[in-house]
Coordinates of C-alpha atoms in Angstrom, one line a residue:
Chain C
X1 CA -9.0 -50.0 20.7
X2 CA -8.1 -46.3 21.3
X3 CA -6.9 -43.3 19.3
X4 CA -4.2 -41.0 20.6
X5 CA -2.8 -37.7 19.3
X6 CA 0.9 -37.5 19.8
X7 CA 3.0 -34.3 19.3
X8 CA 6.7 -34.3 18.6
X9 CA 8.8 -31.2 17.8
X10 CA 12.2 -31.3 16.3
X11 CA 14.6 -28.5 15.3
X12 CA 16.2 -27.9 11.9
X13 CA 18.9 -30.4 12.8
X14 CA 16.4 -33.1 13.8
X15 CA 17.0 -32.7 17.5
X16 CA 14.0 -33.0 19.8
X17 CA 12.6 -29.8 21.3
X18 CA 10.6 -30.2 24.5
X19 CA 7.3 -28.3 24.4
X20 CA 6.3 -26.6 27.7
X21 CA 2.7 -27.3 27.0
X22 CA 0.5 -28.9 24.3
X23 CA -3.2 -28.5 24.3
X24 CA -6.2 -29.0 22.2
X25 CA -8.8 -26.3 22.7
X26 CA -11.9 -24.7 21.3
X27 CA -14.5 -22.4 22.8
X28 CA -16.1 -25.3 24.7
X29 CA -13.2 -27.6 25.6
X30 CA -9.7 -27.8 26.8
X31 CA -7.6 -30.9 26.7
X32 CA -4.0 -31.1 27.8
X33 CA -1.4 -33.5 26.4
X34 CA 0.7 -35.5 28.9
X35 CA 3.9 -37.5 28.5
X36 CA 3.3 -41.2 28.1
X37 CA 6.2 -43.6 28.3
X38 CA 7.5 -44.8 24.9
X39 CA 4.9 -42.6 23.2
X40 CA 5.7 -39.0 24.0
X41 CA 3.3 -36.1 24.6
X42 CA -0.1 -37.7 24.0
X43 CA -3.8 -37.1 24.3
X44 CA -6.4 -39.9 24.3
X45 CA -9.0 -38.8 21.8
X46 CA -11.6 -40.9 23.5
X47 CA -12.7 -38.0 25.6
X48 CA -12.5 -35.5 22.8
X49 CA -15.8 -34.6 21.0
X50 CA -15.7 -34.4 17.3
X51 CA -15.2 -30.8 16.0
X52 CA -12.7 -28.2 15.1
X53 CA -9.9 -27.3 17.5
X54 CA -6.7 -25.4 17.9
X55 CA -3.7 -27.6 18.5
X56 CA -1.6 -25.2 20.6
X57 CA 2.1 -25.8 21.1
X58 CA 4.0 -23.8 23.7
X59 CA 7.8 -23.8 23.5
X60 CA 10.2 -21.7 25.5
X61 CA 11.1 -18.3 24.1
X62 CA 8.4 -18.2 21.5
X63 CA 4.7 -17.3 21.3
X64 CA 2.2 -20.2 21.5
X65 CA 1.7 -21.7 18.1
X66 CA -1.9 -22.7 17.3
X67 CA -2.6 -25.0 14.4
X68 CA -6.1 -25.6 13.0
X69 CA -7.2 -29.3 13.4
X70 CA -10.4 -31.3 13.3
X71 CA -11.3 -34.3 15.3
X72 CA -13.5 -36.7 13.3
X73 CA -15.6 -39.7 14.5
X74 CA -14.9 -42.9 12.7
X75 CA -16.7 -46.2 12.8
X76 CA -17.5 -47.4 16.3
X77 CA -15.7 -45.5 18.9
X78 CA -12.7 -44.8 16.7
X79 CA -11.6 -41.2 16.1
X80 CA -9.2 -39.4 13.8
X81 CA -7.5 -36.1 13.9
X82 CA -6.4 -34.1 10.8
X83 CA -5.4 -30.6 9.9
X84 CA -8.2 -28.3 8.9
X85 CA -7.5 -26.5 5.7
X86 CA -4.0 -26.7 4.2
X87 CA -1.6 -29.1 5.7
X88 CA 1.5 -27.2 7.1
X89 CA 4.7 -28.0 5.3
X90 CA 6.5 -27.9 8.7
X91 CA 4.5 -30.9 10.0
X92 CA 4.3 -34.6 9.1
X93 CA 1.2 -36.4 10.3
X94 CA 1.5 -40.2 10.4
X95 CA -0.7 -42.9 11.8
X96 CA 0.8 -45.9 13.6
X97 CA -1.4 -48.8 14.7
X98 CA -0.4 -51.4 17.2
X99 CA -2.6 -54.4 17.7
X100 CA -2.4 -56.3 21.0
X101 CA -5.9 -57.4 21.6
X102 CA -9.0 -55.2 21.8
X103 CA -8.2 -53.7 25.2
X104 CA -4.6 -52.6 24.5
X105 CA -4.6 -51.9 20.7
X106 CA -4.2 -48.3 19.8
X107 CA -3.7 -46.0 16.9
X108 CA -1.2 -43.1 17.3
X109 CA -1.8 -40.0 15.2
X110 CA 1.7 -38.5 15.3
X111 CA 2.2 -34.9 14.5
X112 CA 6.0 -34.2 14.0
X113 CA 6.6 -30.5 13.8
X114 CA 9.9 -29.4 12.3
X115 CA 10.5 -25.9 13.7
X116 CA 13.6 -23.7 13.8
X117 CA 15.4 -23.5 17.2
X118 CA 14.4 -19.8 17.3
X119 CA 11.0 -18.4 16.5
X120 CA 10.8 -16.7 13.1
X121 CA 8.0 -14.3 12.1
X122 CA 7.1 -11.5 9.7
X123 CA 4.3 -9.0 10.1
X124 CA 2.4 -7.5 7.2
X125 CA -0.4 -4.9 7.3
X126 CA -3.1 -4.3 4.8
X127 CA -4.7 -0.8 5.0
X128 CA -8.4 0.0 4.2
X129 CA -8.5 1.8 0.9
X130 CA -11.5 4.0 2.0
X131 CA -12.3 5.2 -1.6
X132 CA -14.3 2.3 -2.8
X133 CA -11.8 -0.3 -3.9
X134 CA -10.9 -3.4 -2.1
X135 CA -8.2 -3.5 0.5
X136 CA -4.5 -4.1 0.1
X137 CA -4.5 -7.8 0.9
X138 CA -3.5 -8.8 -2.7
X139 CA -0.2 -7.0 -2.3
X140 CA 0.3 -8.6 1.1
X141 CA -0.2 -12.1 -0.4
X142 CA 2.0 -11.4 -3.4
X143 CA 4.9 -10.2 -1.2
X144 CA 4.4 -13.1 1.3
X145 CA 4.7 -15.5 -1.6
X146 CA 7.8 -13.7 -3.0
X147 CA 9.5 -13.8 0.3
X148 CA 8.9 -17.5 0.5
X149 CA 10.0 -18.2 -3.1
X150 CA 13.1 -16.0 -2.8
X151 CA 12.3 -14.2 -6.0
X152 CA 10.1 -11.2 -7.1
X153 CA 8.6 -9.8 -10.2
X154 CA 8.3 -6.3 -8.8
X155 CA 10.5 -4.7 -11.5
X156 CA 8.5 -6.5 -14.2
X157 CA 11.0 -9.4 -14.6
X158 CA 11.9 -12.2 -12.2
X159 CA 14.7 -11.3 -9.9
X160 CA 16.2 -13.2 -6.9
X161 CA 15.7 -11.8 -3.4
X162 CA 16.6 -13.1 0.0
X163 CA 14.2 -15.8 1.2
X164 CA 12.8 -14.4 4.4
X165 CA 9.8 -16.7 4.8
X166 CA 10.5 -20.4 5.5
X167 CA 8.4 -23.4 6.2
X168 CA 8.5 -22.6 9.9
X169 CA 8.0 -18.8 9.6
X170 CA 4.8 -17.4 11.0
X171 CA 3.3 -14.8 8.7
X172 CA 1.0 -12.4 10.6
X173 CA -1.3 -10.2 8.6
X174 CA -3.4 -7.4 10.1
X175 CA -6.3 -6.5 7.8
X176 CA -7.6 -3.0 8.5
X177 CA -10.7 -3.5 6.4
X178 CA -11.9 -6.4 8.4
X179 CA -10.2 -5.6 11.7
X180 CA -8.7 -9.2 11.8
X181 CA -5.3 -10.4 12.6
X182 CA -4.5 -13.7 10.8
X183 CA -1.5 -15.9 11.4
X184 CA -0.4 -18.3 8.7
X185 CA 2.3 -20.8 8.0
X186 CA 3.3 -22.3 4.7
X187 CA 1.1 -25.2 3.6
X188 CA 1.9 -28.1 1.3
X189 CA -0.3 -26.1 -1.1
X190 CA -1.3 -22.6 -0.2
X191 CA -1.1 -21.4 3.4
X192 CA -2.2 -23.0 6.6
X193 CA -4.3 -20.5 8.7
X194 CA -3.2 -20.9 12.3
X195 CA -5.7 -18.4 13.9
X196 CA -7.8 -15.4 13.1
X197 CA -8.4 -12.9 15.9
X198 CA -10.6 -9.7 15.8
X199 CA -8.6 -6.7 17.1
X200 CA -10.5 -4.6 19.5
X201 CA -14.2 -5.4 20.1
X202 CA -15.8 -4.5 16.7
X203 CA -14.8 -4.8 13.1
X204 CA -13.7 -1.7 11.3
X205 CA -16.7 0.5 10.3
X206 CA -16.4 0.9 6.5
X207 CA -19.2 3.4 5.9
X208 CA -18.5 6.2 3.4
X209 CA -15.8 8.7 4.2
X210 CA -18.2 11.4 2.9
X211 CA -20.4 11.0 6.0
X212 CA -19.1 12.6 9.1
X213 CA -21.0 10.2 11.2
X214 CA -19.1 7.3 9.7
X215 CA -15.8 9.0 10.2
X216 CA -16.7 9.7 13.8
X217 CA -17.7 6.1 14.3
X218 CA -14.4 4.9 12.9
X219 CA -12.6 7.2 15.3
X220 CA -14.7 6.3 18.4
X221 CA -15.2 2.6 18.1
X222 CA -12.8 0.0 19.5
X223 CA -11.7 -1.4 16.2
X224 CA -8.3 -2.3 14.7
X225 CA -5.7 0.4 15.3
X226 CA -2.0 0.6 14.6
X227 CA -1.7 0.5 18.4
X228 CA -2.8 -3.2 18.3
X229 CA 0.0 -3.9 15.9
X230 CA 2.6 -2.1 18.1
X231 CA 1.2 -4.1 21.1
X232 CA 1.6 -7.4 19.2
X233 CA 5.2 -6.5 18.3
X234 CA 5.9 -5.5 21.9
X235 CA 4.4 -8.8 23.2
X236 CA 6.5 -10.7 20.7
X237 CA 9.6 -8.8 21.9
X238 CA 8.8 -9.9 25.5
X239 CA 8.4 -13.6 24.7
X240 CA 10.6 -14.1 21.6
X241 CA 13.3 -11.5 21.3
X242 CA 14.9 -11.2 17.9
X243 CA 12.2 -13.1 16.1
X244 CA 10.6 -10.5 13.9
X245 CA 12.4 -10.3 10.6
X246 CA 10.2 -8.0 8.5
X247 CA 7.4 -5.5 9.0
X248 CA 5.7 -4.4 5.8
X249 CA 2.8 -1.9 5.7
X250 CA 0.7 -1.9 2.5
X251 CA -1.7 1.0 2.7
X252 CA -2.2 4.6 1.7
X253 CA 0.3 6.8 3.4
X254 CA 1.2 10.5 3.6
X255 CA 3.9 12.6 5.3
X256 CA 2.3 11.8 8.7
X257 CA 2.7 8.0 8.2
X258 CA 0.7 5.0 7.1
X259 CA -3.0 5.5 6.8
X260 CA -4.7 2.3 8.0
X261 CA -8.3 3.5 8.4
X262 CA -8.0 7.3 7.6
X263 CA -9.1 8.6 11.0
X264 CA -8.7 12.2 11.9
X265 CA -7.2 13.2 15.2
X266 CA -9.3 15.3 17.6
X267 CA -8.1 18.9 17.7
X268 CA -6.3 18.7 21.0
X269 CA -4.0 16.0 19.6
X270 CA -3.2 17.8 16.4
X271 CA -0.2 20.0 15.6
X272 CA -1.0 23.0 17.8
X273 CA -3.3 21.2 20.3
X274 CA -2.6 21.0 24.0
X275 CA -1.8 17.3 23.8
X276 CA -0.2 17.3 20.4
X277 CA 2.6 15.0 21.4
X278 CA 0.2 12.3 22.6
X279 CA -1.6 9.8 20.4
X280 CA -5.3 10.4 20.2
X281 CA -6.8 7.2 21.7
X282 CA -9.5 7.1 19.0
X283 CA -7.0 7.5 16.2
X284 CA -6.3 4.3 14.2
X285 CA -3.5 5.5 11.8
X286 CA 0.2 5.5 12.2
X287 CA 1.8 8.8 13.2
X288 CA 5.4 10.0 13.4
X289 CA 4.9 10.8 17.1
X290 CA 4.0 7.1 17.8
X291 CA 7.6 6.3 18.9
X292 CA 8.2 9.2 21.3
X293 CA 8.5 8.5 25.1
X294 CA 4.9 9.5 25.8
X295 CA 3.4 7.0 23.4
X296 CA 5.9 4.3 23.7
X297 CA 7.4 4.6 27.1
X298 CA 10.4 2.7 28.6
X299 CA 9.6 -1.0 28.8
X300 CA 7.2 -1.1 25.8
X301 CA 9.8 0.7 23.7
X302 CA 12.5 -1.7 24.7
X303 CA 10.3 -4.8 24.1
X304 CA 9.2 -3.3 20.8
X305 CA 12.9 -2.9 19.8
X306 CA 13.7 -6.4 21.2
X307 CA 11.2 -8.1 18.9
X308 CA 13.2 -7.3 15.8
X309 CA 16.0 -9.6 14.7
X310 CA 19.3 -8.2 13.9
X311 CA 19.2 -7.3 10.2
X312 CA 15.4 -7.0 10.2
X313 CA 13.8 -4.4 8.0
X314 CA 10.5 -2.6 7.5
X315 CA 8.9 -1.0 4.5
X316 CA 6.1 1.5 4.3
X317 CA 4.8 0.8 0.8
X318 CA 2.3 3.7 0.4
X319 CA 2.8 7.2 -1.0
X320 CA 4.7 10.2 0.2
X321 CA 3.0 12.5 -2.3
X322 CA 3.3 15.8 -0.5
X323 CA 3.0 18.2 -3.3
X324 CA 5.2 21.0 -1.8
X325 CA 8.1 18.6 -1.5
X326 CA 7.9 17.8 -5.1
X327 CA 7.6 21.5 -6.0
X328 CA 10.8 22.1 -4.0
X329 CA 12.7 19.2 -5.5
X330 CA 11.7 20.3 -9.0
X331 CA 12.8 23.9 -8.4
X332 CA 16.1 22.8 -6.9
X333 CA 16.7 20.3 -9.7
X334 CA 16.2 23.0 -12.3
X335 CA 18.4 25.6 -10.5
X336 CA 21.6 26.4 -12.4
X337 CA 23.3 27.9 -9.3
X338 CA 22.4 26.2 -6.0
X339 CA 23.2 29.5 -4.1
X340 CA 21.1 31.8 -6.2
X341 CA 17.8 33.0 -4.9
X342 CA 14.8 31.6 -6.7
X343 CA 11.0 31.6 -6.2
X344 CA 9.1 28.4 -5.6
X345 CA 5.3 28.4 -5.8
X346 CA 3.7 26.4 -3.0
X347 CA 0.5 24.4 -2.7
X348 CA -1.3 27.4 -1.1
X349 CA -0.1 29.8 -3.8
X350 CA 2.5 31.3 -1.5
X351 CA 5.7 32.2 -3.3
X352 CA 8.8 31.2 -1.4
X353 CA 12.2 32.8 -1.9
X354 CA 14.9 30.3 -1.3
X355 CA 17.9 28.6 -2.9
X356 CA 18.7 25.1 -4.1
X357 CA 21.3 24.8 -1.3
X358 CA 18.6 25.6 1.4
X359 CA 16.3 23.0 -0.1
X360 CA 19.0 20.5 0.1
X361 CA 19.7 21.3 3.7
X362 CA 16.0 21.3 4.5
X363 CA 15.6 17.8 3.1
X364 CA 18.8 16.5 4.8
X365 CA 18.1 18.1 8.2
X366 CA 14.3 18.1 8.5
X367 CA 12.4 16.2 5.9
X368 CA 14.2 12.9 5.8
X369 CA 14.9 12.7 9.5
X370 CA 11.4 13.7 10.6
X371 CA 9.4 11.0 9.0
X372 CA 7.5 7.9 10.3
X373 CA 10.1 5.7 8.6
X374 CA 13.1 7.5 10.3
X375 CA 11.4 7.4 13.7
X376 CA 10.6 3.7 13.4
X377 CA 14.2 3.1 12.3
X378 CA 15.4 4.9 15.4
X379 CA 13.3 3.1 18.0
X380 CA 13.5 -0.4 16.4
X381 CA 17.1 0.0 15.3
X382 CA 16.3 -1.5 11.9
X383 CA 16.5 -0.5 8.3
X384 CA 13.2 1.2 7.2
X385 CA 12.3 1.8 3.6
X386 CA 9.6 4.1 2.2
X387 CA 8.7 6.3 -0.8
X388 CA 10.9 9.3 -1.2
X389 CA 9.3 12.5 0.1
X390 CA 7.3 14.1 -2.7
X391 CA 6.6 11.0 -4.6
X392 CA 3.6 8.7 -4.9
X393 CA 3.3 5.0 -5.1
X394 CA 1.7 3.1 -8.0
X395 CA -0.1 -0.2 -8.4
X396 CA 1.3 -2.7 -10.9
X397 CA 0.3 -6.2 -11.9
X398 CA 2.7 -8.8 -13.3
X399 CA 0.6 -11.8 -14.3
X400 CA -1.3 -12.7 -11.1
X401 CA 1.1 -10.9 -8.9
X402 CA 0.3 -7.4 -7.5
X403 CA 2.8 -4.9 -6.4
X404 CA 3.1 -1.4 -5.0
X405 CA 6.1 0.5 -6.3
X406 CA 7.4 4.1 -7.0
X407 CA 7.7 4.8 -10.7
X408 CA 11.3 5.8 -11.5
X409 CA 10.5 6.7 -15.0
X410 CA 7.8 9.2 -14.1
X411 CA 9.8 10.7 -11.3
X412 CA 13.2 10.6 -13.1
X413 CA 14.0 14.2 -12.4
X414 CA 13.3 13.8 -8.7
X415 CA 15.3 10.6 -8.4
X416 CA 18.2 12.3 -10.1
X417 CA 18.1 15.1 -7.6
X418 CA 17.9 12.7 -4.7
X419 CA 20.9 10.8 -6.1
X420 CA 23.1 13.8 -7.2
X421 CA 22.3 16.2 -4.3
X422 CA 21.4 14.0 -1.3
X423 CA 23.3 10.9 -2.3
X424 CA 20.3 8.6 -1.9
X425 CA 19.5 6.0 -4.5
X426 CA 16.3 3.9 -4.7
X427 CA 16.1 0.1 -4.7
X428 CA 14.5 -1.8 -7.6
X429 CA 11.0 -0.9 -6.4
X430 CA 11.8 2.9 -6.1
X431 CA 11.9 3.0 -2.3
X432 CA 14.7 4.6 -0.3
X433 CA 16.3 3.8 3.0
X434 CA 15.4 6.2 5.8
X435 CA 17.6 4.8 8.6
Chain F
X1 CA 3.3 -10.0 -64.6
X2 CA 0.0 -8.2 -64.4
X3 CA 0.0 -4.5 -63.6
X4 CA -2.6 -3.6 -60.9
X5 CA -5.3 -1.2 -61.9
X6 CA -7.3 1.0 -59.5
X7 CA -11.0 1.1 -59.7
X8 CA -12.8 4.5 -58.8
X9 CA -13.8 3.1 -55.4
X10 CA -10.2 2.0 -54.6
X11 CA -8.9 5.4 -55.7
X12 CA -11.4 7.1 -53.4
X13 CA -10.4 4.8 -50.5
X14 CA -6.7 5.4 -51.1
X15 CA -7.2 9.2 -51.2
X16 CA -9.2 9.1 -48.0
X17 CA -6.5 7.0 -46.3
X18 CA -3.7 9.3 -47.4
X19 CA -5.6 12.4 -46.2
X20 CA -6.2 10.7 -42.8
X21 CA -2.6 9.8 -42.5
X22 CA -1.4 13.3 -43.3
X23 CA -3.9 14.8 -40.8
X24 CA -2.7 12.5 -38.1
X25 CA 1.0 13.4 -38.9
X26 CA 0.1 17.1 -38.7
X27 CA -1.8 16.7 -35.5
X28 CA 1.0 14.8 -33.8
X29 CA 3.6 17.3 -35.0
X30 CA 1.4 20.2 -33.7
X31 CA 1.0 18.3 -30.5
X32 CA 4.7 18.0 -29.9
X33 CA 5.2 21.6 -30.8
X34 CA 2.6 22.8 -28.3
X35 CA 4.6 21.4 -25.4
X36 CA 7.4 23.8 -25.9
X37 CA 5.1 26.8 -26.2
X38 CA 3.5 26.3 -22.8
X39 CA 5.4 27.7 -19.8
X40 CA 4.6 27.7 -16.1
X41 CA 3.8 31.4 -16.1
X42 CA 1.3 31.0 -19.0
X43 CA -0.7 28.6 -16.9
X44 CA -0.9 30.8 -13.9
X45 CA -1.5 34.1 -15.7
X46 CA -4.8 33.0 -17.2
X47 CA -7.3 31.9 -14.6
X48 CA -9.8 29.2 -15.6
X49 CA -13.3 30.4 -16.2
X50 CA -15.9 29.3 -13.6
X51 CA -19.1 28.3 -15.1
X52 CA -21.5 26.4 -12.9
X53 CA -24.1 24.5 -14.9
X54 CA -25.5 21.1 -14.9
X55 CA -23.9 18.4 -17.0
X56 CA -25.9 17.5 -20.1
X57 CA -23.5 15.6 -22.3
X58 CA -23.5 11.8 -22.0
X59 CA -20.0 10.8 -21.2
X60 CA -18.4 7.5 -22.1
X61 CA -15.1 5.8 -21.5
X62 CA -15.2 3.1 -24.1
X63 CA -11.6 1.8 -24.5
X64 CA -10.7 4.2 -21.7
X65 CA -7.2 5.7 -21.7
X66 CA -6.2 3.9 -24.8
X67 CA -8.9 5.6 -26.8
X68 CA -8.1 9.0 -25.2
X69 CA -4.5 8.6 -26.0
X70 CA -5.3 8.0 -29.7
X71 CA -7.4 11.2 -30.0
X72 CA -5.9 13.4 -27.3
X73 CA -5.0 16.2 -29.7
X74 CA -8.6 16.6 -30.7
X75 CA -9.7 17.5 -27.2
X76 CA -11.3 21.0 -27.5
X77 CA -12.8 21.6 -24.1
X78 CA -12.2 20.3 -20.6
X79 CA -14.9 20.7 -17.9
X80 CA -14.4 20.1 -14.2
X81 CA -17.5 18.2 -12.9
X82 CA -18.4 18.0 -9.2
X83 CA -19.1 14.4 -8.5
X84 CA -21.5 15.0 -5.7
X85 CA -23.6 17.8 -7.3
X86 CA -23.1 16.8 -10.9
X87 CA -22.5 20.4 -11.8
X88 CA -19.8 21.9 -14.0
X89 CA -17.6 23.6 -11.5
X90 CA -15.4 25.2 -14.2
X91 CA -14.2 25.0 -17.7
X92 CA -10.4 24.9 -18.0
X93 CA -8.6 27.7 -19.9
X94 CA -7.2 27.0 -23.3
X95 CA -3.6 26.9 -22.2
X96 CA -4.3 24.3 -19.6
X97 CA -6.3 22.2 -22.1
X98 CA -3.3 22.4 -24.5
X99 CA -1.0 21.4 -21.7
X100 CA -3.2 18.3 -20.9
X101 CA -3.4 17.3 -24.6
X102 CA 0.3 17.7 -25.3
X103 CA 1.4 15.9 -22.1
X104 CA -0.9 13.0 -22.8
X105 CA 0.6 12.6 -26.3
X106 CA 4.2 13.0 -25.0
X107 CA 3.9 10.8 -21.9
X108 CA 1.6 8.1 -23.4
X109 CA -0.2 5.4 -21.5
X110 CA 0.9 4.2 -18.1
X111 CA 1.2 0.6 -17.2
X112 CA 0.4 1.0 -13.5
X113 CA -2.3 2.7 -11.4
X114 CA -1.8 5.4 -8.8
X115 CA -2.2 4.4 -5.2
X116 CA -2.8 7.8 -3.8
X117 CA -6.5 8.5 -3.4
X118 CA -8.0 11.2 -5.7
X119 CA -7.3 14.7 -4.4
X120 CA -10.8 16.0 -5.1
X121 CA -14.2 14.6 -5.7
X122 CA -14.3 15.7 -9.3
X123 CA -14.0 14.4 -12.8
X124 CA -12.8 16.0 -15.9
X125 CA -15.0 15.7 -19.0
X126 CA -12.7 15.9 -22.0
X127 CA -14.7 16.8 -25.1
X128 CA -13.8 15.5 -28.5
X129 CA -15.8 16.3 -31.7
X130 CA -18.2 13.5 -32.8
X131 CA -18.0 11.4 -29.6
X132 CA -19.2 11.5 -26.0
X133 CA -16.7 13.2 -23.7
X134 CA -14.2 11.1 -21.8
X135 CA -14.5 10.9 -18.1
X136 CA -11.1 11.3 -16.3
X137 CA -10.3 11.4 -12.6
X138 CA -7.3 13.5 -11.6
X139 CA -5.4 11.1 -9.3
X140 CA -2.0 11.2 -7.7
X141 CA 0.3 14.1 -8.6
X142 CA 0.1 13.9 -12.3
X143 CA -2.3 11.3 -13.6
X144 CA -5.7 11.0 -15.2
X145 CA -7.5 7.7 -14.5
X146 CA -10.1 6.5 -17.0
X147 CA -12.3 3.6 -16.0
X148 CA -14.1 1.9 -18.8
X149 CA -16.0 -0.3 -16.4
X150 CA -17.5 2.3 -14.0
X151 CA -16.4 5.7 -15.4
X152 CA -17.6 7.7 -12.5
X153 CA -15.9 5.6 -9.8
X154 CA -12.6 7.2 -8.8
X155 CA -11.3 4.2 -6.9
X156 CA -8.3 2.2 -8.1
X157 CA -10.0 -0.6 -10.0
X158 CA -10.0 -3.8 -8.1
X159 CA -7.0 -5.6 -9.5
X160 CA -8.4 -9.0 -9.0
X161 CA -11.2 -8.3 -11.5
X162 CA -8.9 -8.5 -14.5
X163 CA -8.7 -4.7 -15.0
X164 CA -6.6 -3.7 -18.0
X165 CA -3.8 -1.7 -16.4
X166 CA -2.5 -0.5 -19.7
X167 CA -5.8 1.2 -20.5
X168 CA -6.1 2.7 -17.0
X169 CA -4.2 6.0 -16.7
X170 CA -2.3 8.7 -18.7
X171 CA 0.3 11.0 -17.3
X172 CA -0.3 14.7 -17.5
X173 CA 1.9 17.6 -16.4
X174 CA 2.3 18.0 -12.7
X175 CA 1.3 21.7 -13.0
X176 CA -2.2 20.9 -14.1
X177 CA -3.0 19.8 -10.6
X178 CA -1.9 23.3 -9.5
X179 CA -4.5 24.8 -11.7
X180 CA -7.1 22.5 -10.3
X181 CA -6.0 23.4 -6.8
X182 CA -6.7 27.1 -7.6
X183 CA -10.1 26.1 -8.7
X184 CA -11.1 23.5 -6.2
X185 CA -9.2 24.3 -3.0
X186 CA -7.2 22.0 -0.8
X187 CA -6.7 18.4 -2.0
X188 CA -7.1 15.5 0.3
X189 CA -4.6 15.0 3.2
X190 CA -2.2 12.7 1.4
X191 CA -1.0 15.6 -0.7
X192 CA -0.7 18.2 2.1
X193 CA 1.5 19.2 4.9
X194 CA 0.4 19.8 8.5
X195 CA 0.2 23.5 9.3
X196 CA 3.1 23.3 11.8
X197 CA 5.3 21.5 9.3
X198 CA 4.5 24.1 6.7
X199 CA 5.4 27.0 9.0
X200 CA 8.7 25.2 9.9
X201 CA 9.4 24.6 6.2
X202 CA 8.8 28.3 5.2
X203 CA 10.9 29.5 8.1
X204 CA 13.7 27.2 7.3
X205 CA 13.8 27.8 3.6
X206 CA 13.6 31.6 3.8
X207 CA 15.9 32.2 6.6
X208 CA 18.3 29.3 7.1

């Protein structure tokens, strides 16, 4: 009597897909599946020690897909294999026993995975909040569930949205507080965790931002950085072009881009520094300059772009609360004649002499086009949404769902100016399109 | 049908209730009127007084923003407290206090919380006669956050701990943060521009 794990993969039409490789692995062991006549890709569990494993399926034109499984010892020499945690909805696990005497009787543990012909993935990022509260994972999880359900409560009431997460979609979340990258796929209940991988060599240091030593450590240590996320996307573009359908960043943000950890660049990499166009290797946050040819040269830029599906989109959910921009918008919105000179008081108490028309041109030609969102849109050739310059994001809760949004009631004057003067209108959540 | 008669106790209670109602009506009317009297130039003409001393009052955020909203027009003094030294950094001038009061009444309670981290490590103590001062954190561009659970913690309350969003924040006039900026210096980076961008902005807007 023997037990065998068998793996079959079919596409959305029920046609067989041939894996390049199927393995069962953990830190101590590596077992490869081989094709057995009338049985398919199989592994005799007799030589597999009980324990937890990754069942890794490699198919052409997609990244390896690991699933969490456990091999369990049963009575006698019998063994069983099951999913660890939630059972993925994209897989049916059946057991088939054939009795033909003690020597040749066998039980087949058959995993039938139903995947799309092309790989389908979304990436979500949760920033560290650095001011004492917990991280942004609650917003990531809500949005992940909304994208699966095809509806959202972000405006306070249930509204349909395009379903962008399916049973076969890999949802990859980078958590800047823990430094971990976790990949999940929809479970029959909840979500099946495929793998969890530390980015860099150490977790994010979360000591107080009031201590310079902690800030320095965050900068110097090899912990999660936005560069890890770019590298992941670039690798995805190399093996599974056109597979990334969404990129959402839930974090604090400012005019310079999303703040994942709140690191400060060393002086030579700042605005007037000798190497200001380069990324500071110790910096962990997103920067507008990330997509220039120095930081994302040739092949990496093209694989980065290649990762995104046609029609893909990204959203930077954090704030764009630059006070001077809001001062300018308010002054322009109140101007009776857009060509008349007026004074605008800036953040540093300087008084600026300008006109409503110049403010409009400045926003059109400089502000909107020179943002993290606009640069990402250019390099990835996708639609990128973000908070309008000058406005901050808010947290809202609808039942047990948690959202970030920009309040269109509080910023009514500013939104009216964006609409009437620039011709930009927000979506339901208050974000605008930068591409 | 029996005609109701009022006992002396009932008469007294009714008189008190009517007096209270009239007082509230007058207060709200005055509050709405104050808004139109305050102009941008008023705020900047009168500098807030700087008065460094140690905090002595016991502050409280019972019922947080909801309670402040109910009694906002009775705020008579607002102190800026440094969270690290526990010292009173400044007392806001009367016009700024009026601006805070009237904008709270006009804008009401907010049903969401600001994501942007607080611009400074300070809290405002809003003094009301007959009660401990409210502790409010200036957050975002125009909000005051009042945490009833841990009043001196400026962080967005952890939303998975059942925090009452409706009682969390009130909106104040955007210009109040300009007054605080004059007092406290630069806010945190989320509110600021890089120097090079600022220079470009000024050049563009003054000459283009």
